[in-house]
Coordinates of C-alpha atoms and ligand atoms in Angstrom, one line a residue:
M219 CA -11.4 -2.8 -46.8
L220 CA -10.3 1.0 -46.2
K221 CA -7.5 2.5 -47.9
I222 CA -5.3 4.2 -45.6
N223 CA -3.7 7.1 -47.0
K224 CA -3.1 9.5 -44.0
I225 CA -2.7 8.5 -40.2
G226 CA -2.5 10.7 -37.1
I227 CA -0.3 9.9 -34.1
L228 CA -0.6 11.3 -30.4
T229 CA 0.8 10.6 -27.0
S230 CA -1.8 10.9 -23.9
G231 CA -1.9 10.3 -20.6
G232 CA 1.2 10.2 -18.1
D233 CA 4.5 10.5 -20.6
A234 CA 6.6 7.4 -20.4
P235 CA 10.3 6.9 -21.5
G236 CA 10.2 5.1 -25.1
M237 CA 7.1 7.5 -26.1
N238 CA 9.6 9.1 -28.8
A239 CA 11.0 5.8 -29.9
G240 CA 7.4 4.5 -30.8
I241 CA 6.3 7.8 -32.4
R242 CA 9.5 7.2 -34.6
A243 CA 8.7 3.7 -35.4
V244 CA 5.5 4.8 -36.6
V245 CA 6.2 7.5 -38.7
R246 CA 8.9 5.6 -40.4
S247 CA 6.7 2.9 -41.1
C248 CA 4.3 5.3 -42.4
V249 CA 7.0 6.4 -44.9
Y250 CA 8.0 2.8 -45.7
N251 CA 4.2 2.0 -46.4
N252 CA 3.4 5.5 -48.3
I253 CA 1.5 6.6 -45.7
E254 CA 1.2 10.4 -44.9
C255 CA 1.8 11.0 -41.2
I256 CA 0.3 13.8 -38.9
G257 CA 1.8 14.6 -35.6
I258 CA -1.1 15.7 -33.4
Y259 CA 0.4 17.7 -30.4
R260 CA -0.8 17.9 -26.7
G261 CA -2.8 14.5 -26.9
F262 CA -6.6 14.9 -27.4
E263 CA -6.3 18.6 -26.6
G264 CA -4.3 19.3 -29.7
L265 CA -6.6 17.0 -31.7
I266 CA -9.8 19.4 -30.6
E267 CA -7.9 22.3 -31.2
G268 CA -6.2 21.1 -34.3
D269 CA -2.7 21.4 -33.3
F270 CA -1.2 19.3 -36.4
E271 CA 2.2 19.1 -37.9
K272 CA 3.2 16.8 -41.1
L273 CA 5.9 14.4 -39.9
N274 CA 8.2 12.6 -42.3
A275 CA 11.3 10.4 -41.7
R276 CA 13.6 13.2 -40.8
S277 CA 11.0 15.0 -38.2
V278 CA 11.8 12.1 -35.9
K279 CA 15.6 12.1 -36.0
N280 CA 17.7 12.0 -33.0
I281 CA 14.7 11.1 -30.4
I282 CA 15.1 7.5 -30.1
N283 CA 17.3 8.2 -27.1
R284 CA 15.1 10.8 -25.5
G285 CA 12.8 10.6 -22.8
G286 CA 9.2 12.1 -22.6
T287 CA 7.5 13.0 -25.7
F288 CA 8.3 15.5 -28.2
L289 CA 4.5 15.3 -29.2
K290 CA 3.8 16.5 -25.4
T291 CA 0.8 14.6 -23.8
A292 CA -2.1 15.7 -21.8
R293 CA -4.7 14.2 -19.6
S294 CA -7.6 15.8 -21.6
K295 CA -11.0 16.7 -19.9
K296 CA -12.4 18.2 -23.2
F297 CA -12.1 14.6 -24.7
M298 CA -14.5 13.4 -21.9
T299 CA -17.3 15.6 -23.3
A300 CA -19.4 14.6 -26.4
K301 CA -19.0 18.1 -27.7
G302 CA -14.8 17.9 -27.4
R303 CA -15.1 14.3 -29.3
K304 CA -17.2 15.6 -31.9
K305 CA -14.7 18.6 -32.3
A306 CA -11.9 16.1 -32.7
F307 CA -13.7 14.1 -35.3
E308 CA -14.5 17.0 -37.3
N309 CA -10.8 17.7 -37.4
L310 CA -9.6 14.6 -38.4
K311 CA -12.2 14.5 -41.2
N312 CA -11.2 18.2 -42.1
E313 CA -7.5 17.0 -42.4
S314 CA -8.6 14.0 -44.2
I315 CA -6.8 11.6 -41.6
D316 CA -8.1 7.9 -42.3
A317 CA -6.9 6.4 -39.1
M318 CA -5.0 7.4 -35.9
V319 CA -2.5 5.6 -33.5
V320 CA -2.4 6.7 -29.9
I321 CA 0.1 5.9 -27.3
G322 CA -1.1 6.1 -23.5
G323 CA -2.2 4.0 -20.8
D324 CA -5.7 2.8 -19.6
G325 CA -7.5 6.2 -19.3
T326 CA -6.4 6.9 -23.0
F327 CA -7.8 3.4 -24.3
A328 CA -11.3 3.9 -22.4
G329 CA -11.9 7.5 -24.0
V330 CA -10.5 6.2 -27.4
S331 CA -13.2 3.1 -27.2
I332 CA -15.9 5.8 -26.4
F333 CA -14.7 7.8 -29.4
I334 CA -14.3 4.4 -31.7
K335 CA -18.0 3.5 -30.8
E336 CA -19.4 7.0 -31.6
F337 CA -17.6 7.9 -35.0
N338 CA -16.5 4.3 -36.3
F339 CA -13.1 5.7 -36.7
P340 CA -10.1 3.5 -37.0
I341 CA -7.6 3.4 -34.1
V342 CA -5.0 1.4 -32.8
G343 CA -3.3 1.8 -29.4
L344 CA 0.4 1.4 -28.0
P345 CA 0.8 0.7 -24.3
G346 CA 2.7 3.8 -22.9
T347 CA 2.8 4.0 -19.2
I348 CA 5.4 3.3 -16.5
D349 CA 3.1 1.3 -14.5
N350 CA 2.7 -1.8 -16.6
D351 CA -0.7 -1.9 -15.4
I352 CA -2.2 -3.1 -18.8
N353 CA -3.6 -6.0 -19.8
G354 CA -2.9 -8.0 -23.0
T355 CA 0.9 -7.1 -22.9
D356 CA 3.5 -8.4 -20.7
Y357 CA 5.5 -4.9 -20.7
T358 CA 4.2 -1.3 -21.2
I359 CA 6.6 1.3 -22.9
G360 CA 8.5 3.0 -20.1
Y361 CA 8.3 0.4 -17.4
D362 CA 11.8 -1.2 -17.8
T363 CA 13.3 2.3 -17.9
A364 CA 11.4 3.3 -14.7
L365 CA 12.4 0.2 -13.1
N366 CA 16.2 1.0 -13.6
T367 CA 15.6 4.2 -12.6
V368 CA 14.3 3.3 -9.1
V369 CA 16.9 0.4 -8.5
E370 CA 19.6 3.3 -9.3
A371 CA 18.1 5.5 -6.7
I372 CA 17.8 2.8 -4.1
D373 CA 21.3 1.7 -4.4
K374 CA 22.4 5.3 -3.7
I375 CA 19.7 5.5 -0.6
R376 CA 21.1 2.2 0.5
D377 CA 24.4 3.9 1.1
T378 CA 23.4 6.6 3.3
A379 CA 20.8 4.3 5.6
N380 CA 23.7 1.7 5.8
S381 CA 25.9 4.4 7.0
H382 CA 23.4 5.5 9.9
N383 CA 21.7 2.3 10.7
R384 CA 18.3 3.7 9.2
L385 CA 15.2 2.5 8.0
F386 CA 14.1 4.1 4.5
L387 CA 10.5 3.7 3.4
V388 CA 10.9 4.6 -0.3
E389 CA 7.6 5.5 -2.3
V390 CA 7.3 4.6 -5.9
M391 CA 4.9 5.2 -8.5
G392 CA 2.0 2.5 -9.4
R393 CA -1.5 4.1 -8.7
D394 CA -3.1 0.5 -8.9
A395 CA -0.3 -1.8 -9.5
G396 CA 2.5 -3.1 -7.7
D397 CA 4.8 -4.1 -10.7
I398 CA 7.2 -1.2 -10.1
A399 CA 7.5 -1.7 -6.4
L400 CA 7.9 -5.5 -6.5
N401 CA 10.2 -5.9 -9.4
A402 CA 12.4 -2.8 -8.3
G403 CA 12.0 -4.1 -4.6
I404 CA 13.7 -7.4 -5.6
G405 CA 16.2 -5.9 -7.8
A406 CA 17.2 -3.3 -5.2
G407 CA 17.2 -6.0 -2.3
A408 CA 14.3 -4.4 -0.3
E409 CA 13.4 -6.0 3.0
E410 CA 9.7 -5.5 2.4
I411 CA 7.8 -4.6 -0.4
L412 CA 4.2 -3.2 0.0
I413 CA 2.0 -3.3 -3.0
P414 CA -1.8 -2.2 -3.8
E415 CA -2.8 -5.9 -4.6
Q416 CA -1.7 -7.0 -1.2
N417 CA -2.4 -5.5 2.1
M418 CA -0.1 -7.3 4.7
G419 CA -1.3 -4.8 7.6
R420 CA 0.8 -2.8 9.8
E421 CA 1.0 -5.4 12.4
R422 CA 2.7 -8.2 10.1
L423 CA 5.2 -5.3 8.7
I424 CA 6.2 -4.3 12.4
E425 CA 6.5 -8.0 13.2
S426 CA 8.6 -8.8 10.1
L427 CA 11.0 -5.6 10.6
S428 CA 11.3 -6.4 14.3
R429 CA 12.8 -9.9 13.1
S430 CA 14.9 -8.2 10.6
K431 CA 16.5 -6.1 13.3
K432 CA 16.8 -9.5 15.7
S433 CA 18.6 -11.1 12.6
G434 CA 21.3 -8.9 12.7
K435 CA 20.1 -6.4 9.9
S436 CA 21.3 -2.7 10.6
S437 CA 19.5 -0.7 7.8
S438 CA 16.4 -1.7 6.1
I439 CA 14.9 -0.7 2.8
V440 CA 10.8 -0.8 2.5
V441 CA 9.5 -0.1 -1.0
V442 CA 6.2 1.2 -0.9
S443 CA 3.8 1.5 -4.0
E444 CA 2.1 4.6 -4.0
G445 CA -1.4 3.1 -4.5
D446 CA -0.5 0.5 -1.2
Q447 CA -3.2 0.7 1.4
I448 CA -1.1 0.5 4.5
G449 CA 1.3 2.9 3.2
K450 CA -1.0 5.2 1.7
N451 CA 0.3 7.9 4.0
I452 CA 3.8 7.2 4.1
F453 CA 5.1 9.8 6.5
G454 CA 1.9 8.5 8.8
L455 CA 3.3 4.9 8.2
A456 CA 6.9 6.1 9.4
K457 CA 5.6 7.6 12.4
Y458 CA 3.7 4.8 13.0
I459 CA 6.8 2.3 12.7
E460 CA 8.9 4.5 14.9
E461 CA 6.4 4.6 17.6
N462 CA 6.1 0.7 17.6
L463 CA 9.9 -0.1 16.7
K464 CA 12.0 2.2 19.0
E465 CA 15.1 0.6 17.6
Y466 CA 14.4 1.9 14.4
E467 CA 15.4 5.4 13.3
V468 CA 13.1 6.2 10.1
R469 CA 13.5 8.2 6.8
V470 CA 11.0 8.6 4.1
T471 CA 11.9 9.2 0.4
V472 CA 9.4 9.8 -2.5
L473 CA 11.1 9.1 -5.8
G474 CA 7.8 10.9 -7.8
H475 CA 8.2 12.0 -11.3
I476 CA 12.0 11.2 -11.7
Q477 CA 10.5 8.0 -12.3
R478 CA 8.9 9.0 -15.7
G479 CA 12.1 10.7 -17.2
G480 CA 15.5 10.0 -18.3
S481 CA 16.7 8.5 -21.4
P482 CA 14.9 5.0 -22.3
S483 CA 16.6 1.8 -21.7
C484 CA 17.5 -0.2 -24.8
F485 CA 14.7 -2.7 -23.9
D486 CA 12.1 0.1 -23.9
R487 CA 13.5 1.3 -27.3
V488 CA 13.5 -1.9 -28.6
L489 CA 9.6 -2.7 -27.4
A490 CA 8.4 0.9 -28.6
S491 CA 10.2 0.3 -32.0
R492 CA 8.5 -3.2 -32.6
L493 CA 5.2 -1.9 -31.4
G494 CA 5.2 1.3 -33.4
V495 CA 5.8 -0.8 -36.6
G496 CA 3.1 -3.5 -35.1
A497 CA 0.7 -0.9 -35.3
I498 CA 0.8 0.4 -38.5
D499 CA 1.0 -3.3 -39.8
A500 CA -2.6 -3.8 -37.9
L501 CA -4.1 -0.6 -39.4
L502 CA -3.2 -2.2 -42.8
R503 CA -4.7 -5.4 -42.2
G504 CA -7.9 -3.7 -41.5
E505 CA -7.7 -3.9 -37.4
T506 CA -9.2 -1.3 -35.2
N507 CA -9.9 -0.8 -31.7
V508 CA -7.2 -3.1 -30.7
M509 CA -3.9 -2.5 -28.7
I510 CA -0.9 -3.9 -29.7
G511 CA 1.2 -5.6 -27.2
I512 CA 4.0 -8.0 -26.5
V513 CA 3.2 -11.7 -25.4
H514 CA 5.8 -14.2 -24.6
N515 CA 7.9 -11.8 -27.2
K516 CA 5.7 -12.0 -30.1
V517 CA 3.8 -8.7 -31.0
T518 CA 0.1 -9.3 -30.6
S519 CA -3.2 -7.5 -30.4
V520 CA -5.9 -7.3 -28.0
P521 CA -9.2 -5.5 -28.0
F522 CA -9.1 -2.3 -26.1
S523 CA -12.1 -3.7 -24.0
E524 CA -9.5 -6.3 -22.7
A525 CA -6.7 -3.8 -22.2
I526 CA -8.2 -1.9 -20.0
K527 CA -9.7 -4.6 -17.8
G528 CA -6.6 -4.3 -15.9
S529 CA -5.0 -7.1 -13.9
N530 CA -5.2 -7.1 -10.4
A531 CA -3.5 -10.6 -10.2
I532 CA -0.2 -10.8 -7.9
D533 CA 2.5 -12.4 -9.3
E534 CA 2.6 -15.0 -6.5
E535 CA 6.0 -16.3 -7.7
L536 CA 7.7 -12.8 -7.3
I537 CA 6.3 -12.5 -3.9
R538 CA 7.7 -16.0 -2.9
V539 CA 11.0 -14.7 -4.2
A540 CA 10.8 -11.6 -2.5
D541 CA 10.3 -13.2 0.7
I542 CA 12.9 -15.7 0.5
I543 CA 15.5 -13.3 -0.6
S544 CA 15.0 -10.7 2.0
I545 CA 15.6 -13.1 5.1
Ligands
F6P757 O1 0.0 6.0 -14.6 C1 1.3 7.0 -14.5 C2 1.6 7.6 -13.5 O2 2.9 8.0 -13.7 C3 1.3 6.9 -12.1 O3 2.2 6.0 -11.4 C4 1.0 7.9 -11.0 O4 0.2 7.8 -9.8 C5 0.3 9.3 -11.9 O5 0.7 8.6 -13.4 C6 0.9 10.4 -11.7 O6 0.0 11.5 -12.6 P1 0.2 13.0 -12.9 O7 1.1 12.9 -14.3 O8 -1.1 13.4 -12.9 O9 1.3 13.3 -12.0

């Protein structure tokens, strides 16, 4: 088995709260195991450009509570090219790095899988994305914090919605997955939740909102996932509702990137810490080409090929709960 003396760590793709806690855990686990740790800045961009810095236990002090990623991140176009990946491999060899830990989402893992195939270089990944759209883990780093951010924002929107008897469409992130919309929608008491995995159709939405109005609701919150089919153009949807339900005055709030920022929740800090330690444990066991995840509260590893399959399955139980409690 390969002896690991030096590892590289980077964050890639969209940032997520808790990435810093993950980096911290990886660095400190390296120190614990007498492994040198090299921070690679700006994801694969920095790997290709050789933007490296040696990290020690104190380099990661006071970051467990900070959002974003101090190593910075990027969605690297260069790493998608064979030339870029060759340069990345050369830089790793020149720096005598034996293995890497990457924190990112499905795009990151897809790129890394190609790199491993080309260069047989050991890499372990941690799921870092607010979307929670990775297979093989119950939760991704950043998801819980994003949910709390969304619920806090909708609570505030509810105050003004109520005061004016208005209907609010609130767009939340989640390109291909409705996890944020569904869970935050339940947590914030939304009347309707529109998710990419289920196209309820405009007519059914109108019927349902009309029923709500008749049942005595004065204001309504509709949570719309950015990847949802019927809400794709949320301003167009607002217009459609106003045209078809004259009794509703509609406003739109797009929460956008505030969902990616902020101090990570305790859940995300603990999750990232467990997965970070798990990543070094896995590399020391000789594992590669796997993502470290959490399943039924146990740290596990799953091949990248499984992790990037995504999961389009709708959580029927959550949908049922949402339907019942929004009556
Ligand atoms: O993948 C995380 C995510 O925040 C998605 O929810 C969103 O669609 C996308 O990233 C936004 O990406 P960008 O960083 O390019 O604005």
